[in-house]
Amino acid sequence: MPQQRDVVDLLTADHREVQVLFEGYRANADPGQRRLLVERITVEIVRHSVAEEQYLYPTVRRALPDGDEVAEREIEELSEAERILGDLEDLDPADRRFDSLVRDLYDVVSMHIRGEEDVIFPELRERLTEEERMALGLRVGEAKAATPDPPAGQIGGGQAGGGQAGGGSVSTGRPLAERVREWLSGPGRA
């Protein structure tokens, strides 16, 4: 059972976790380790996205005066991040374009984080009671707890060498972000 936390605090902690993964990527030169870090980033971004789509953005749509526009912009940024993750999967981590795409991904994720932390979260703190934020945090926390880490052999399998780094699984030809999203919303979870 997840600990009850304010949704703003919970999602801010998610942001920091992904930023630490990006820092780990920048500090590591080993292509295999970089592939694993991108896979971990993929899982965390998709898990975060699914929880936000289920609980945060419906609340944003209702609570903020321009909530539909704000929610759509954030969802679009997360979709762009997943598109870049798909592009990364098709490249070998030793390919010079890999680093460029990771920088693009970092830029999109950073824009998403700023949008939430600078606009959405302050608005939610102002417009929702502490009890409402705690209840929303509990729902988001439960959604994340209901979606544990996929087994290591199930997240690997990128087109360009990702199979070895991801536990030897064979690529299905579908982007990892799509497969993780499907795994997270599998039977009984949708």
JSON list of C-alpha atoms in Angstrom, two decimals:
[
{"chain": "A", "resi": 1, "resn": "MET", "atom": "CA", "xyz": [0.00, 0.00, 0.00]},
{"chain": "A", "resi": 2, "resn": "PRO", "atom": "CA", "xyz": [1.56, 3.33, -1.01]},
{"chain": "A", "resi": 3, "resn": "GLN", "atom": "CA", "xyz": [2.14, 6.01, 1.57]},
{"chain": "A", "resi": 4, "resn": "GLN", "atom": "CA", "xyz": [-0.38, 8.82, 1.26]},
{"chain": "A", "resi": 5, "resn": "ARG", "atom": "CA", "xyz": [1.34, 11.94, -0.08]},
{"chain": "A", "resi": 6, "resn": "ASP", "atom": "CA", "xyz": [0.30, 15.21, -1.62]},
{"chain": "A", "resi": 7, "resn": "VAL", "atom": "CA", "xyz": [0.10, 14.64, -5.39]},
{"chain": "A", "resi": 8, "resn": "VAL", "atom": "CA", "xyz": [2.40, 17.61, -6.00]},
{"chain": "A", "resi": 9, "resn": "ASP", "atom": "CA", "xyz": [5.09, 16.13, -3.73]},
{"chain": "A", "resi": 10, "resn": "LEU", "atom": "CA", "xyz": [4.68, 12.67, -5.26]},
{"chain": "A", "resi": 11, "resn": "LEU", "atom": "CA", "xyz": [4.98, 13.83, -8.87]},
{"chain": "A", "resi": 12, "resn": "THR", "atom": "CA", "xyz": [7.84, 16.20, -8.04]},
{"chain": "A", "resi": 13, "resn": "ALA", "atom": "CA", "xyz": [9.71, 13.20, -6.60]},
{"chain": "A", "resi": 14, "resn": "ASP", "atom": "CA", "xyz": [9.09, 11.37, -9.90]},
{"chain": "A", "resi": 15, "resn": "HIS", "atom": "CA", "xyz": [10.61, 14.32, -11.76]},
{"chain": "A", "resi": 16, "resn": "ARG", "atom": "CA", "xyz": [13.73, 14.22, -9.60]},
{"chain": "A", "resi": 17, "resn": "GLU", "atom": "CA", "xyz": [14.10, 10.46, -10.13]},
{"chain": "A", "resi": 18, "resn": "VAL", "atom": "CA", "xyz": [14.06, 10.88, -13.92]},
{"chain": "A", "resi": 19, "resn": "GLN", "atom": "CA", "xyz": [16.53, 13.77, -13.69]},
{"chain": "A", "resi": 20, "resn": "VAL", "atom": "CA", "xyz": [18.89, 11.52, -11.71]},
{"chain": "A", "resi": 21, "resn": "LEU", "atom": "CA", "xyz": [18.61, 8.88, -14.45]},
{"chain": "A", "resi": 22, "resn": "PHE", "atom": "CA", "xyz": [19.54, 11.49, -17.06]},
{"chain": "A", "resi": 23, "resn": "GLU", "atom": "CA", "xyz": [22.53, 12.52, -14.92]},
{"chain": "A", "resi": 24, "resn": "GLY", "atom": "CA", "xyz": [23.57, 8.87, -14.75]},
{"chain": "A", "resi": 25, "resn": "TYR", "atom": "CA", "xyz": [23.35, 8.68, -18.53]},
{"chain": "A", "resi": 26, "resn": "ARG", "atom": "CA", "xyz": [25.59, 11.74, -18.95]},
{"chain": "A", "resi": 27, "resn": "ALA", "atom": "CA", "xyz": [28.13, 10.33, -16.47]},
{"chain": "A", "resi": 28, "resn": "ASN", "atom": "CA", "xyz": [28.37, 6.94, -18.18]},
{"chain": "A", "resi": 29, "resn": "ALA", "atom": "CA", "xyz": [30.28, 6.30, -21.40]},
{"chain": "A", "resi": 30, "resn": "ASP", "atom": "CA", "xyz": [29.55, 2.56, -21.71]},
{"chain": "A", "resi": 31, "resn": "PRO", "atom": "CA", "xyz": [27.03, 2.01, -24.56]},
{"chain": "A", "resi": 32, "resn": "GLY", "atom": "CA", "xyz": [25.43, -1.02, -22.85]},
{"chain": "A", "resi": 33, "resn": "GLN", "atom": "CA", "xyz": [24.92, 0.91, -19.63]},
{"chain": "A", "resi": 34, "resn": "ARG", "atom": "CA", "xyz": [23.56, 3.87, -21.57]},
{"chain": "A", "resi": 35, "resn": "ARG", "atom": "CA", "xyz": [21.02, 1.57, -23.26]},
{"chain": "A", "resi": 36, "resn": "LEU", "atom": "CA", "xyz": [19.95, 0.24, -19.86]},
{"chain": "A", "resi": 37, "resn": "LEU", "atom": "CA", "xyz": [19.58, 3.78, -18.52]},
{"chain": "A", "resi": 38, "resn": "VAL", "atom": "CA", "xyz": [17.44, 4.80, -21.50]},
{"chain": "A", "resi": 39, "resn": "GLU", "atom": "CA", "xyz": [15.28, 1.71, -20.91]},
{"chain": "A", "resi": 40, "resn": "ARG", "atom": "CA", "xyz": [14.90, 2.69, -17.24]},
{"chain": "A", "resi": 41, "resn": "ILE", "atom": "CA", "xyz": [14.04, 6.27, -18.29]},
{"chain": "A", "resi": 42, "resn": "THR", "atom": "CA", "xyz": [11.46, 4.82, -20.69]},
{"chain": "A", "resi": 43, "resn": "VAL", "atom": "CA", "xyz": [9.77, 2.79, -17.95]},
{"chain": "A", "resi": 44, "resn": "GLU", "atom": "CA", "xyz": [9.71, 5.75, -15.56]},
{"chain": "A", "resi": 45, "resn": "ILE", "atom": "CA", "xyz": [8.38, 8.22, -18.15]},
{"chain": "A", "resi": 46, "resn": "VAL", "atom": "CA", "xyz": [5.64, 5.86, -19.29]},
{"chain": "A", "resi": 47, "resn": "ARG", "atom": "CA", "xyz": [4.66, 4.92, -15.71]},
{"chain": "A", "resi": 48, "resn": "HIS", "atom": "CA", "xyz": [4.51, 8.63, -14.81]},
{"chain": "A", "resi": 49, "resn": "SER", "atom": "CA", "xyz": [2.53, 9.42, -17.98]},
{"chain": "A", "resi": 50, "resn": "VAL", "atom": "CA", "xyz": [-0.04, 6.69, -17.38]},
{"chain": "A", "resi": 51, "resn": "ALA", "atom": "CA", "xyz": [-0.65, 7.83, -13.79]},
{"chain": "A", "resi": 52, "resn": "GLU", "atom": "CA", "xyz": [-0.97, 11.47, -14.87]},
{"chain": "A", "resi": 53, "resn": "GLU", "atom": "CA", "xyz": [-3.33, 10.62, -17.73]},
{"chain": "A", "resi": 54, "resn": "GLN", "atom": "CA", "xyz": [-5.54, 8.57, -15.40]},
{"chain": "A", "resi": 55, "resn": "TYR", "atom": "CA", "xyz": [-5.70, 10.99, -12.48]},
{"chain": "A", "resi": 56, "resn": "LEU", "atom": "CA", "xyz": [-3.81, 14.28, -12.75]},
{"chain": "A", "resi": 57, "resn": "TYR", "atom": "CA", "xyz": [-5.02, 15.59, -16.10]},
{"chain": "A", "resi": 58, "resn": "PRO", "atom": "CA", "xyz": [-8.74, 14.95, -15.47]},
{"chain": "A", "resi": 59, "resn": "THR", "atom": "CA", "xyz": [-8.31, 17.00, -12.29]},
{"chain": "A", "resi": 60, "resn": "VAL", "atom": "CA", "xyz": [-6.35, 19.71, -14.15]},
{"chain": "A", "resi": 61, "resn": "ARG", "atom": "CA", "xyz": [-9.16, 19.92, -16.73]},
{"chain": "A", "resi": 62, "resn": "ARG", "atom": "CA", "xyz": [-11.72, 20.52, -13.96]},
{"chain": "A", "resi": 63, "resn": "ALA", "atom": "CA", "xyz": [-9.71, 22.65, -11.54]},
{"chain": "A", "resi": 64, "resn": "LEU", "atom": "CA", "xyz": [-7.78, 25.08, -13.74]},
{"chain": "A", "resi": 65, "resn": "PRO", "atom": "CA", "xyz": [-9.54, 27.83, -15.72]},
{"chain": "A", "resi": 66, "resn": "ASP", "atom": "CA", "xyz": [-7.68, 26.79, -18.90]},
{"chain": "A", "resi": 67, "resn": "GLY", "atom": "CA", "xyz": [-7.37, 23.19, -17.79]},
{"chain": "A", "resi": 68, "resn": "ASP", "atom": "CA", "xyz": [-8.18, 21.55, -21.12]},
{"chain": "A", "resi": 69, "resn": "GLU", "atom": "CA", "xyz": [-5.47, 23.53, -22.90]},
{"chain": "A", "resi": 70, "resn": "VAL", "atom": "CA", "xyz": [-2.91, 22.93, -20.15]},
{"chain": "A", "resi": 71, "resn": "ALA", "atom": "CA", "xyz": [-3.64, 19.19, -19.99]},
{"chain": "A", "resi": 72, "resn": "GLU", "atom": "CA", "xyz": [-3.44, 18.81, -23.77]},
{"chain": "A", "resi": 73, "resn": "ARG", "atom": "CA", "xyz": [-0.09, 20.62, -23.89]},
{"chain": "A", "resi": 74, "resn": "GLU", "atom": "CA", "xyz": [1.37, 18.36, -21.19]},
{"chain": "A", "resi": 75, "resn": "ILE", "atom": "CA", "xyz": [-0.01, 15.21, -22.84]},
{"chain": "A", "resi": 76, "resn": "GLU", "atom": "CA", "xyz": [1.51, 16.33, -26.16]},
{"chain": "A", "resi": 77, "resn": "GLU", "atom": "CA", "xyz": [4.92, 16.78, -24.49]},
{"chain": "A", "resi": 78, "resn": "LEU", "atom": "CA", "xyz": [4.72, 13.28, -23.03]},
{"chain": "A", "resi": 79, "resn": "SER", "atom": "CA", "xyz": [3.72, 11.91, -26.45]},
{"chain": "A", "resi": 80, "resn": "GLU", "atom": "CA", "xyz": [6.74, 13.66, -27.98]},
{"chain": "A", "resi": 81, "resn": "ALA", "atom": "CA", "xyz": [8.96, 12.09, -25.30]},
{"chain": "A", "resi": 82, "resn": "GLU", "atom": "CA", "xyz": [7.59, 8.64, -26.18]},
{"chain": "A", "resi": 83, "resn": "ARG", "atom": "CA", "xyz": [8.20, 9.32, -29.90]},
{"chain": "A", "resi": 84, "resn": "ILE", "atom": "CA", "xyz": [11.84, 10.19, -29.17]},
{"chain": "A", "resi": 85, "resn": "LEU", "atom": "CA", "xyz": [12.16, 7.06, -27.03]},
{"chain": "A", "resi": 86, "resn": "GLY", "atom": "CA", "xyz": [10.97, 5.04, -30.03]},
{"chain": "A", "resi": 87, "resn": "ASP", "atom": "CA", "xyz": [13.59, 6.72, -32.22]},
{"chain": "A", "resi": 88, "resn": "LEU", "atom": "CA", "xyz": [16.27, 5.94, -29.63]},
{"chain": "A", "resi": 89, "resn": "GLU", "atom": "CA", "xyz": [15.31, 2.31, -29.63]},
{"chain": "A", "resi": 90, "resn": "ASP", "atom": "CA", "xyz": [16.18, 2.05, -33.33]},
{"chain": "A", "resi": 91, "resn": "LEU", "atom": "CA", "xyz": [19.75, 3.31, -32.77]},
{"chain": "A", "resi": 92, "resn": "ASP", "atom": "CA", "xyz": [22.81, 1.70, -31.33]},
{"chain": "A", "resi": 93, "resn": "PRO", "atom": "CA", "xyz": [23.94, 3.66, -28.24]},
{"chain": "A", "resi": 94, "resn": "ALA", "atom": "CA", "xyz": [27.38, 4.03, -29.87]},
{"chain": "A", "resi": 95, "resn": "ASP", "atom": "CA", "xyz": [25.79, 5.92, -32.80]},
{"chain": "A", "resi": 96, "resn": "ARG", "atom": "CA", "xyz": [26.51, 9.65, -32.49]},
{"chain": "A", "resi": 97, "resn": "ARG", "atom": "CA", "xyz": [22.81, 10.40, -33.13]},
{"chain": "A", "resi": 98, "resn": "PHE", "atom": "CA", "xyz": [21.91, 8.52, -29.94]},
{"chain": "A", "resi": 99, "resn": "ASP", "atom": "CA", "xyz": [23.36, 11.26, -27.70]},
{"chain": "A", "resi": 100, "resn": "SER", "atom": "CA", "xyz": [21.64, 13.95, -29.74]},
{"chain": "A", "resi": 101, "resn": "LEU", "atom": "CA", "xyz": [18.27, 12.23, -29.32]},
{"chain": "A", "resi": 102, "resn": "VAL", "atom": "CA", "xyz": [18.86, 11.79, -25.58]},
{"chain": "A", "resi": 103, "resn": "ARG", "atom": "CA", "xyz": [19.50, 15.55, -25.39]},
{"chain": "A", "resi": 104, "resn": "ASP", "atom": "CA", "xyz": [16.26, 16.15, -27.30]},
{"chain": "A", "resi": 105, "resn": "LEU", "atom": "CA", "xyz": [14.46, 13.83, -24.89]},
{"chain": "A", "resi": 106, "resn": "TYR", "atom": "CA", "xyz": [15.97, 15.65, -21.92]},
{"chain": "A", "resi": 107, "resn": "ASP", "atom": "CA", "xyz": [14.79, 18.98, -23.36]},
{"chain": "A", "resi": 108, "resn": "VAL", "atom": "CA", "xyz": [11.22, 17.71, -23.82]},
{"chain": "A", "resi": 109, "resn": "VAL", "atom": "CA", "xyz": [11.12, 16.13, -20.37]},
{"chain": "A", "resi": 110, "resn": "SER", "atom": "CA", "xyz": [12.59, 19.29, -18.82]},
{"chain": "A", "resi": 111, "resn": "MET", "atom": "CA", "xyz": [9.92, 21.40, -20.54]},
{"chain": "A", "resi": 112, "resn": "HIS", "atom": "CA", "xyz": [7.26, 19.03, -19.18]},
{"chain": "A", "resi": 113, "resn": "ILE", "atom": "CA", "xyz": [8.71, 19.26, -15.68]},
{"chain": "A", "resi": 114, "resn": "ARG", "atom": "CA", "xyz": [8.84, 23.07, -15.81]},
{"chain": "A", "resi": 115, "resn": "GLY", "atom": "CA", "xyz": [5.25, 23.23, -17.07]},
{"chain": "A", "resi": 116, "resn": "GLU", "atom": "CA", "xyz": [4.02, 21.13, -14.20]},
{"chain": "A", "resi": 117, "resn": "GLU", "atom": "CA", "xyz": [6.19, 22.60, -11.47]},
{"chain": "A", "resi": 118, "resn": "ASP", "atom": "CA", "xyz": [5.89, 26.24, -12.55]},
{"chain": "A", "resi": 119, "resn": "VAL", "atom": "CA", "xyz": [2.24, 26.31, -13.67]},
{"chain": "A", "resi": 120, "resn": "ILE", "atom": "CA", "xyz": [0.16, 23.26, -12.79]},
{"chain": "A", "resi": 121, "resn": "PHE", "atom": "CA", "xyz": [1.42, 22.45, -9.31]},
{"chain": "A", "resi": 122, "resn": "PRO", "atom": "CA", "xyz": [1.12, 25.99, -7.91]},
{"chain": "A", "resi": 123, "resn": "GLU", "atom": "CA", "xyz": [-2.40, 26.19, -9.37]},
{"chain": "A", "resi": 124, "resn": "LEU", "atom": "CA", "xyz": [-3.34, 22.87, -7.80]},
{"chain": "A", "resi": 125, "resn": "ARG", "atom": "CA", "xyz": [-1.98, 24.00, -4.43]},
{"chain": "A", "resi": 126, "resn": "GLU", "atom": "CA", "xyz": [-4.13, 27.11, -4.73]},
{"chain": "A", "resi": 127, "resn": "ARG", "atom": "CA", "xyz": [-7.31, 25.52, -6.09]},
{"chain": "A", "resi": 128, "resn": "LEU", "atom": "CA", "xyz": [-7.44, 22.16, -4.31]},
{"chain": "A", "resi": 129, "resn": "THR", "atom": "CA", "xyz": [-7.66, 21.60, -0.60]},
{"chain": "A", "resi": 130, "resn": "GLU", "atom": "CA", "xyz": [-4.91, 19.67, 1.13]},
{"chain": "A", "resi": 131, "resn": "GLU", "atom": "CA", "xyz": [-7.33, 16.76, 1.50]},
{"chain": "A", "resi": 132, "resn": "GLU", "atom": "CA", "xyz": [-8.06, 16.77, -2.24]},
{"chain": "A", "resi": 133, "resn": "ARG", "atom": "CA", "xyz": [-4.36, 16.82, -3.07]},
{"chain": "A", "resi": 134, "resn": "MET", "atom": "CA", "xyz": [-3.72, 13.98, -0.61]},
{"chain": "A", "resi": 135, "resn": "ALA", "atom": "CA", "xyz": [-6.56, 11.91, -2.10]},
{"chain": "A", "resi": 136, "resn": "LEU", "atom": "CA", "xyz": [-5.25, 12.55, -5.60]},
{"chain": "A", "resi": 137, "resn": "GLY", "atom": "CA", "xyz": [-1.75, 11.63, -4.44]},
{"chain": "A", "resi": 138, "resn": "LEU", "atom": "CA", "xyz": [-3.08, 8.38, -3.02]},
{"chain": "A", "resi": 139, "resn": "ARG", "atom": "CA", "xyz": [-4.77, 7.50, -6.33]},
{"chain": "A", "resi": 140, "resn": "VAL", "atom": "CA", "xyz": [-1.60, 8.33, -8.30]},
{"chain": "A", "resi": 141, "resn": "GLY", "atom": "CA", "xyz": [0.51, 6.37, -5.80]},
{"chain": "A", "resi": 142, "resn": "GLU", "atom": "CA", "xyz": [-1.82, 3.37, -6.04]},
{"chain": "A", "resi": 143, "resn": "ALA", "atom": "CA", "xyz": [-1.67, 3.49, -9.85]},
{"chain": "A", "resi": 144, "resn": "LYS", "atom": "CA", "xyz": [2.13, 3.51, -9.71]},
{"chain": "A", "resi": 145, "resn": "ALA", "atom": "CA", "xyz": [2.20, 0.72, -7.08]},
{"chain": "A", "resi": 146, "resn": "ALA", "atom": "CA", "xyz": [-0.15, -1.39, -9.21]},
{"chain": "A", "resi": 147, "resn": "THR", "atom": "CA", "xyz": [2.37, -1.17, -12.03]},
{"chain": "A", "resi": 148, "resn": "PRO", "atom": "CA", "xyz": [5.61, -2.68, -10.68]},
{"chain": "A", "resi": 149, "resn": "ASP", "atom": "CA", "xyz": [8.80, -2.80, -12.69]},
{"chain": "A", "resi": 150, "resn": "PRO", "atom": "CA", "xyz": [8.56, -5.16, -15.63]},
{"chain": "A", "resi": 151, "resn": "PRO", "atom": "CA", "xyz": [10.93, -8.12, -15.32]},
{"chain": "A", "resi": 152, "resn": "ALA", "atom": "CA", "xyz": [14.34, -7.21, -16.76]},
{"chain": "A", "resi": 153, "resn": "GLY", "atom": "CA", "xyz": [14.00, -9.56, -19.70]},
{"chain": "A", "resi": 154, "resn": "GLN", "atom": "CA", "xyz": [10.75, -7.89, -20.76]},
{"chain": "A", "resi": 155, "resn": "ILE", "atom": "CA", "xyz": [11.97, -4.32, -21.11]},
{"chain": "A", "resi": 156, "resn": "GLY", "atom": "CA", "xyz": [14.94, -4.92, -23.37]},
{"chain": "A", "resi": 157, "resn": "GLY", "atom": "CA", "xyz": [14.96, -5.78, -26.99]},
{"chain": "A", "resi": 158, "resn": "GLY", "atom": "CA", "xyz": [15.72, -2.60, -28.90]},
{"chain": "A", "resi": 159, "resn": "GLN", "atom": "CA", "xyz": [16.43, -2.90, -32.59]},
{"chain": "A", "resi": 160, "resn": "ALA", "atom": "CA", "xyz": [20.10, -1.92, -32.53]},
{"chain": "A", "resi": 161, "resn": "GLY", "atom": "CA", "xyz": [21.81, -3.97, -29.87]},
{"chain": "A", "resi": 162, "resn": "GLY", "atom": "CA", "xyz": [19.23, -3.37, -27.17]},
{"chain": "A", "resi": 163, "resn": "GLY", "atom": "CA", "xyz": [18.51, -7.08, -26.98]},
{"chain": "A", "resi": 164, "resn": "GLN", "atom": "CA", "xyz": [21.76, -7.83, -25.20]},
{"chain": "A", "resi": 165, "resn": "ALA", "atom": "CA", "xyz": [21.48, -4.95, -22.76]},
{"chain": "A", "resi": 166, "resn": "GLY", "atom": "CA", "xyz": [17.86, -5.71, -21.96]},
{"chain": "A", "resi": 167, "resn": "GLY", "atom": "CA", "xyz": [18.29, -9.28, -20.81]},
{"chain": "A", "resi": 168, "resn": "GLY", "atom": "CA", "xyz": [18.42, -10.98, -24.19]},
{"chain": "A", "resi": 169, "resn": "SER", "atom": "CA", "xyz": [14.79, -10.54, -25.19]},
{"chain": "A", "resi": 170, "resn": "VAL", "atom": "CA", "xyz": [13.89, -10.38, -28.84]},
{"chain": "A", "resi": 171, "resn": "SER", "atom": "CA", "xyz": [12.40, -7.21, -30.24]},
{"chain": "A", "resi": 172, "resn": "THR", "atom": "CA", "xyz": [8.75, -7.36, -31.20]},
{"chain": "A", "resi": 173, "resn": "GLY", "atom": "CA", "xyz": [9.32, -4.57, -33.72]},
{"chain": "A", "resi": 174, "resn": "ARG", "atom": "CA", "xyz": [7.19, -2.26, -31.57]},
{"chain": "A", "resi": 175, "resn": "PRO", "atom": "CA", "xyz": [8.66, 0.68, -29.64]},
{"chain": "A", "resi": 176, "resn": "LEU", "atom": "CA", "xyz": [9.65, -0.06, -26.05]},
{"chain": "A", "resi": 177, "resn": "ALA", "atom": "CA", "xyz": [7.49, 2.81, -24.75]},
{"chain": "A", "resi": 178, "resn": "GLU", "atom": "CA", "xyz": [4.47, 1.25, -26.46]},
{"chain": "A", "resi": 179, "resn": "ARG", "atom": "CA", "xyz": [5.27, -2.19, -25.00]},
{"chain": "A", "resi": 180, "resn": "VAL", "atom": "CA", "xyz": [5.77, -0.74, -21.51]},
{"chain": "A", "resi": 181, "resn": "ARG", "atom": "CA", "xyz": [2.50, 1.22, -21.77]},
{"chain": "A", "resi": 182, "resn": "GLU", "atom": "CA", "xyz": [0.73, -1.99, -22.81]},
{"chain": "A", "resi": 183, "resn": "TRP", "atom": "CA", "xyz": [2.36, -3.94, -19.98]},
{"chain": "A", "resi": 184, "resn": "LEU", "atom": "CA", "xyz": [1.36, -1.26, -17.45]},
{"chain": "A", "resi": 185, "resn": "SER", "atom": "CA", "xyz": [-2.26, -1.29, -18.60]},
{"chain": "A", "resi": 186, "resn": "GLY", "atom": "CA", "xyz": [-2.39, -5.07, -19.09]},
{"chain": "A", "resi": 187, "resn": "PRO", "atom": "CA", "xyz": [-5.33, -7.27, -18.13]},
{"chain": "A", "resi": 188, "resn": "GLY", "atom": "CA", "xyz": [-7.15, -5.90, -15.10]},
{"chain": "A", "resi": 189, "resn": "ARG", "atom": "CA", "xyz": [-5.09, -2.70, -15.04]},
{"chain": "A", "resi": 190, "resn": "ALA", "atom": "CA", "xyz": [-6.77, -0.58, -17.71]}
]
